[in-house]
GROMACS .gro file of C-alpha atoms in nm:
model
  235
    1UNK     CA    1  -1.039  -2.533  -0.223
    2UNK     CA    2  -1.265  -2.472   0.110
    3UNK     CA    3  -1.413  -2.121   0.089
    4UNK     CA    4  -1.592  -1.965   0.378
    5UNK     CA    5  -1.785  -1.635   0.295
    6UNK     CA    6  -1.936  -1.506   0.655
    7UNK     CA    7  -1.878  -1.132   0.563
    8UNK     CA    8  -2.130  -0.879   0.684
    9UNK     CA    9  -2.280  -1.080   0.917
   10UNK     CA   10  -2.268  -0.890   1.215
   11UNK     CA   11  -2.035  -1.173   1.418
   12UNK     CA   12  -1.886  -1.017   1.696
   13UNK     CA   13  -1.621  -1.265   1.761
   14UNK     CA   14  -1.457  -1.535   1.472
   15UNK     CA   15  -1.706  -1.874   1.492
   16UNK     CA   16  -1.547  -2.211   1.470
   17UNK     CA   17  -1.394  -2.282   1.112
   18UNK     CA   18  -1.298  -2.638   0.929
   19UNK     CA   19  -0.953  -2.714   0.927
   20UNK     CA   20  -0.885  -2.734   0.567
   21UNK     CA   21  -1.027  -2.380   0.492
   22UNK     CA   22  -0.850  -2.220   0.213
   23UNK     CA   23  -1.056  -1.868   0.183
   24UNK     CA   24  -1.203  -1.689   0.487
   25UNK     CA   25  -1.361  -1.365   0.426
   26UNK     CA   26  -1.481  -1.234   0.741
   27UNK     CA   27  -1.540  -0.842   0.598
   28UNK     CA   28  -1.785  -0.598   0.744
   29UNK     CA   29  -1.895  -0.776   1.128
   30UNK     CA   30  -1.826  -0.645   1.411
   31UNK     CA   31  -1.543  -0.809   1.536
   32UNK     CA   32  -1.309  -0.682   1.766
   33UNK     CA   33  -1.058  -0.947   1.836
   34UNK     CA   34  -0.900  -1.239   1.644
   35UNK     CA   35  -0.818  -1.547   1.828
   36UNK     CA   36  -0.466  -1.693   1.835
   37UNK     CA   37  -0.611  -2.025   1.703
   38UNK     CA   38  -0.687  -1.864   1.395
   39UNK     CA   39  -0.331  -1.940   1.274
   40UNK     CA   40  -0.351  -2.311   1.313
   41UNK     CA   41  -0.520  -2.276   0.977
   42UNK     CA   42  -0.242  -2.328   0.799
   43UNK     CA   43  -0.411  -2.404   0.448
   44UNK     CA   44  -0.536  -2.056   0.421
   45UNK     CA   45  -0.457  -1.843   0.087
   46UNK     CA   46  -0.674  -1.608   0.127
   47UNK     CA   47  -0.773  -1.425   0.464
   48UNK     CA   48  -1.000  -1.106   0.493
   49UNK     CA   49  -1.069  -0.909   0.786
   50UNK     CA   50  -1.151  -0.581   0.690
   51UNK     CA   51  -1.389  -0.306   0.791
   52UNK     CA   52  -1.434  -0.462   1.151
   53UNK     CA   53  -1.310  -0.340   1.532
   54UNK     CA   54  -0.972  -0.531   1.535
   55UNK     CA   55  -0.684  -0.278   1.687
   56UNK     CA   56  -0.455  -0.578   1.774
   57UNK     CA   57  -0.328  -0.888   1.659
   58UNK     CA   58  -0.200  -1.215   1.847
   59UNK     CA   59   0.131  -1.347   1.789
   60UNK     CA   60   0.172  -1.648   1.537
   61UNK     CA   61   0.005  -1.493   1.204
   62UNK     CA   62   0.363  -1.596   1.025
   63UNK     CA   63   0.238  -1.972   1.058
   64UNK     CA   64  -0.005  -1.876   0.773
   65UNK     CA   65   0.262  -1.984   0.506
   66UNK     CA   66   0.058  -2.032   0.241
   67UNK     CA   67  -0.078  -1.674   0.233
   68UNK     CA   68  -0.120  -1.489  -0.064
   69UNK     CA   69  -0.374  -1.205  -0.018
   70UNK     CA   70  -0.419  -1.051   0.339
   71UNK     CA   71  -0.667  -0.787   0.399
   72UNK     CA   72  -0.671  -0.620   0.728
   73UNK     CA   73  -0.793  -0.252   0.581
   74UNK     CA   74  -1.086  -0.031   0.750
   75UNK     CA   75  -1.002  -0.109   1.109
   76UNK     CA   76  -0.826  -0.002   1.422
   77UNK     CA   77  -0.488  -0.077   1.407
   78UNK     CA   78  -0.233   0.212   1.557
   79UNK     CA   79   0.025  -0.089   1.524
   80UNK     CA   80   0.088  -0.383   1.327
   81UNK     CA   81   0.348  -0.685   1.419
   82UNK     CA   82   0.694  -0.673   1.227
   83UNK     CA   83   0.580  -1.078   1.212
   84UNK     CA   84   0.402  -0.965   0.880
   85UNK     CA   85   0.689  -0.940   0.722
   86UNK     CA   86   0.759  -1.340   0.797
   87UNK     CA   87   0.505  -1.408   0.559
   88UNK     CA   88   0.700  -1.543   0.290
   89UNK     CA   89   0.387  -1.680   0.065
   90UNK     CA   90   0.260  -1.365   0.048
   91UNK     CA   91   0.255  -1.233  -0.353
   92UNK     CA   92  -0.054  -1.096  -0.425
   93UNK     CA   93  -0.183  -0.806  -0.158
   94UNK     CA   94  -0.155  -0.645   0.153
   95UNK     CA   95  -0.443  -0.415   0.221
   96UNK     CA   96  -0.378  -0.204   0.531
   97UNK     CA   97  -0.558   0.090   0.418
   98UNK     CA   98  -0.798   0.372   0.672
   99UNK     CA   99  -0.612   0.276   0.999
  100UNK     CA  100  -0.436   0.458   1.270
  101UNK     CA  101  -0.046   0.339   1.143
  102UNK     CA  102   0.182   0.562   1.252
  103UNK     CA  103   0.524   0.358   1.125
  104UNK     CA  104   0.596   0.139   0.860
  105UNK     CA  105   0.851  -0.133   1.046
  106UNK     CA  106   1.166  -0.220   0.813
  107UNK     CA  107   1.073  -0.555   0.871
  108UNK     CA  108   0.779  -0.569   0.589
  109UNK     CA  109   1.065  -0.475   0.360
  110UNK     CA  110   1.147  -0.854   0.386
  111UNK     CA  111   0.800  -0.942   0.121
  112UNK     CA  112   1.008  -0.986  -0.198
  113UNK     CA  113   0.754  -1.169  -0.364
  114UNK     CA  114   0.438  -0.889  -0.310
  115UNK     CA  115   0.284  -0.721  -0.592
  116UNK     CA  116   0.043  -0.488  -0.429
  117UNK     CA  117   0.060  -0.317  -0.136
  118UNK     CA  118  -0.200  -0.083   0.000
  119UNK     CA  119  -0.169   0.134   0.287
  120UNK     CA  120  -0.363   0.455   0.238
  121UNK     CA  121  -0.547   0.644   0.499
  122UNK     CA  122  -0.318   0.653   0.762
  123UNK     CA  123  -0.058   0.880   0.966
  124UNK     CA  124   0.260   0.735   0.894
  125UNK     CA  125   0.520   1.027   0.854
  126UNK     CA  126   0.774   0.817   0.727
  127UNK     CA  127   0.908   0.504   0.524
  128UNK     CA  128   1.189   0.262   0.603
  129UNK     CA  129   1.522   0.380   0.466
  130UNK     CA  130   1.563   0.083   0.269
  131UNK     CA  131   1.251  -0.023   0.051
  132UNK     CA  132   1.487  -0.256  -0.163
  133UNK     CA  133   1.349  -0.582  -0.005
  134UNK     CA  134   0.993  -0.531  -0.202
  135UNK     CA  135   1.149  -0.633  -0.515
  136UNK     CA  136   0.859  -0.715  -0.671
  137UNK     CA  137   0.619  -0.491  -0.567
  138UNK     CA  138   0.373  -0.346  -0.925
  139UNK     CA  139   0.127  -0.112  -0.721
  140UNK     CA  140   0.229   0.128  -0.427
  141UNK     CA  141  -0.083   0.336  -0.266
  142UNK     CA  142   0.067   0.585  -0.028
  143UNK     CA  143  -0.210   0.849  -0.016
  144UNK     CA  144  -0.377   1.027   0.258
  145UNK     CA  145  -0.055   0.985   0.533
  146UNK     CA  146   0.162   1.245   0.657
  147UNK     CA  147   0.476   1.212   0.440
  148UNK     CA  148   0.720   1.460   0.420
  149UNK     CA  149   0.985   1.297   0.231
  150UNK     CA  150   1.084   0.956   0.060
  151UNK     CA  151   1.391   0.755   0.128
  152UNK     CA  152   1.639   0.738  -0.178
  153UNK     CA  153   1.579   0.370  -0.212
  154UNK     CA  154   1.252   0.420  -0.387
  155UNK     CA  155   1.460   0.400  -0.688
  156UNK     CA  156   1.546   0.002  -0.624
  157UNK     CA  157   1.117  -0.086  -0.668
  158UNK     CA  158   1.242  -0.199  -0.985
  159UNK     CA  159   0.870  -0.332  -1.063
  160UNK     CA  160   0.699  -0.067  -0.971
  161UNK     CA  161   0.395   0.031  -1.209
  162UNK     CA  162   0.212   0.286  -1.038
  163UNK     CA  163   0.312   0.519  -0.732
  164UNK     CA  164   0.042   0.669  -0.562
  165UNK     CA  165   0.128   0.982  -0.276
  166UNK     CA  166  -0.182   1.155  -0.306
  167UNK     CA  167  -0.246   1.427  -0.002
  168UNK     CA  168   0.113   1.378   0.174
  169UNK     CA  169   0.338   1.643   0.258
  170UNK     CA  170   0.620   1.609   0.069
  171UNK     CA  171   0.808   1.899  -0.088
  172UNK     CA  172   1.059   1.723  -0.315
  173UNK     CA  173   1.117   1.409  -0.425
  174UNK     CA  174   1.460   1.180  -0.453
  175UNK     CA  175   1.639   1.203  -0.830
  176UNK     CA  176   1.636   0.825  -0.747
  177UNK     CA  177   1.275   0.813  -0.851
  178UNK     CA  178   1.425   0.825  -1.204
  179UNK     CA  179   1.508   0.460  -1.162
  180UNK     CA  180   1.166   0.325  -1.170
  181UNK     CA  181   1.158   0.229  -1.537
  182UNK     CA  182   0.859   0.042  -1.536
  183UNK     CA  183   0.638   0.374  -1.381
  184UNK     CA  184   0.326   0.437  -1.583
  185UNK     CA  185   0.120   0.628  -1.305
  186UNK     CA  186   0.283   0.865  -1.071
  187UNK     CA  187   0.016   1.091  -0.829
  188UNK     CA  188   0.159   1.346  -0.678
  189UNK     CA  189  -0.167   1.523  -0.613
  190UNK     CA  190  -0.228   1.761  -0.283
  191UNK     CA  191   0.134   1.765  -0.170
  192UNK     CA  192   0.363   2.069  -0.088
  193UNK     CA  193   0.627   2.014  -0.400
  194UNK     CA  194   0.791   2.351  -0.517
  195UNK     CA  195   1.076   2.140  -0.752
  196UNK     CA  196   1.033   1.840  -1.019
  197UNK     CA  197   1.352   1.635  -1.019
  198UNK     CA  198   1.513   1.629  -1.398
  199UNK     CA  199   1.554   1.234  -1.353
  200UNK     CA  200   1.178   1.233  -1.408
  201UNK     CA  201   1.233   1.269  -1.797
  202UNK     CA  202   1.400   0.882  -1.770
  203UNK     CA  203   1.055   0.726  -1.702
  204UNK     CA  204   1.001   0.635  -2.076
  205UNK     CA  205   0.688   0.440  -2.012
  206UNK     CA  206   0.549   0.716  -1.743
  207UNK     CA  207   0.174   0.785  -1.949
  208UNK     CA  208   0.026   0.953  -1.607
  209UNK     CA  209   0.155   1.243  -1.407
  210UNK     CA  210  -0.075   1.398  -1.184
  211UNK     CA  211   0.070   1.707  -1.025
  212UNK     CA  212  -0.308   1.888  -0.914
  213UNK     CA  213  -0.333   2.108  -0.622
  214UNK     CA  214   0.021   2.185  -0.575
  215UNK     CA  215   0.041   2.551  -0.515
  216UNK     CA  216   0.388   2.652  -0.514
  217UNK     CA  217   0.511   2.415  -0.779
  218UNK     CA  218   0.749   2.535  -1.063
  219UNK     CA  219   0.712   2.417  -1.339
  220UNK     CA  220   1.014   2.271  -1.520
  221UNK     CA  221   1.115   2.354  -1.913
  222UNK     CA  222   1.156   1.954  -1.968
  223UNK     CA  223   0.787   1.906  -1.841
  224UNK     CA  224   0.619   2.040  -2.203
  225UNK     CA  225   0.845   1.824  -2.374
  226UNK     CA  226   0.737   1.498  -2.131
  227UNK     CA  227   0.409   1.606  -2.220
  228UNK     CA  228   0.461   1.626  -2.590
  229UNK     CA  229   0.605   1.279  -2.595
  230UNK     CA  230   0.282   1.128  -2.459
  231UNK     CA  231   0.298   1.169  -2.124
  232UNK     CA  232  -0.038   1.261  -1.984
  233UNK     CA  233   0.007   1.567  -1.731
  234UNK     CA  234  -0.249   1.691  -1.522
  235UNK     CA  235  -0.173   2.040  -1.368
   0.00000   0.00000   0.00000
């Protein structure tokens, strides 16, 4: 395995790499564009490129097929390519966190294999209608967007350990969100929720419930009883 650590550096542009590198980590430079020829590096597992200048990416990233952890976070993307979701290797993370995102393309629902995806801080105001495709996915972080609703097919993230909507605006949630049977953390913190679904009593294996700083919630009769069975639930 080739590693190449040039993060915080202060590049400006991406220098000249070997051919068989494996692991670039380029975080915290100044860079503000990525070359095209940065895909010919087909060997790569492991690509970071957060915290620079980037808004835009060239065409060809889905040539990276043996991709398992991409980090693009902390830069200046309004827009992403729907050419992510061609990136079949990737099963570890996606980091697209504290960007300008403003939609989530259907197309990323195509990463069956992904087990963590990441994209807080930004001002996307909705999901795709079908989330089925991330069959695998563990971790969801969510906070800090604009939110006001989530699509029914939450319930299929059959995988799903933790579910983080921190500081959205949502003011219910689907009863499909009963499905996720392998939930242990759901944060619902600094929403706009006045209702609980019932179908939140399913999640047997739920041991977090954050519900802080939502001012016209009502509390449900079942929630005392969630708590008593072990459930921790912060009000």
């Amino acid at each position: 395995m080739t590693s190449v650590d040039l993060s915080d550096q202060g590049l400006t542009s991406v220098p000249s790499l070997p051919p068989d590198v494996t692991r670039l980590d380029l975080y915290k430079n100044s860079i503000s564009e990525v070359p095209g020829s940065l895909w010919s590096l087909t060997g790569l597992r492991v690509l970071n490129l957060a915290a620079n200048r980037i808004s835009s990416l060239p065409p060809g990233i889905s040539a990276l097929t043996s991709l398992h952890t991409l980090d693009l976070a902390h830069n200046r993307f309004d827009s992403l390519p729907d050419e992510l979701g061609e990136l079949a290797g990737l099963t570890e993370y996606l980091y697209l966190s504290d960007n300008r995102l403003t939609k989530f393309p259907d197309a990323w629902c195509r990463l069956g294999k992904l087990r963590y995806l990441g994209c807080t801080d930004n001002r996307l105001t909705s999901l795709p209608s079908d989330l089925s495709g991330f069959a695998a996915l563990r971790e969801l972080r969510l906070y800090r967007n604009e939110l006001v609703a989530l699509p029914e097919s939450i319930g299929a993230l059959g995988a799903l350990r933790e579910l983080h909507l921190r500081g959205n605006r949502l003011t219910s949630l689907p009863s499909s969100i009963g499905l996720l049977s392998e939930l242990r953390q759901l944060d619902l913190r600094e929403n706009s929720l006045t209702t609980l679904p019932a179908s939140l009593t399913r999640l047997s294996k739920l041991d977090k419930l954050d519900l802080r700083w939502n001012k016209q919630l009502r509390e449900p009769a079942w929630l005392r009883d969630f708590e008593e069975a072990g459930c921790m639930v912060l009000r």
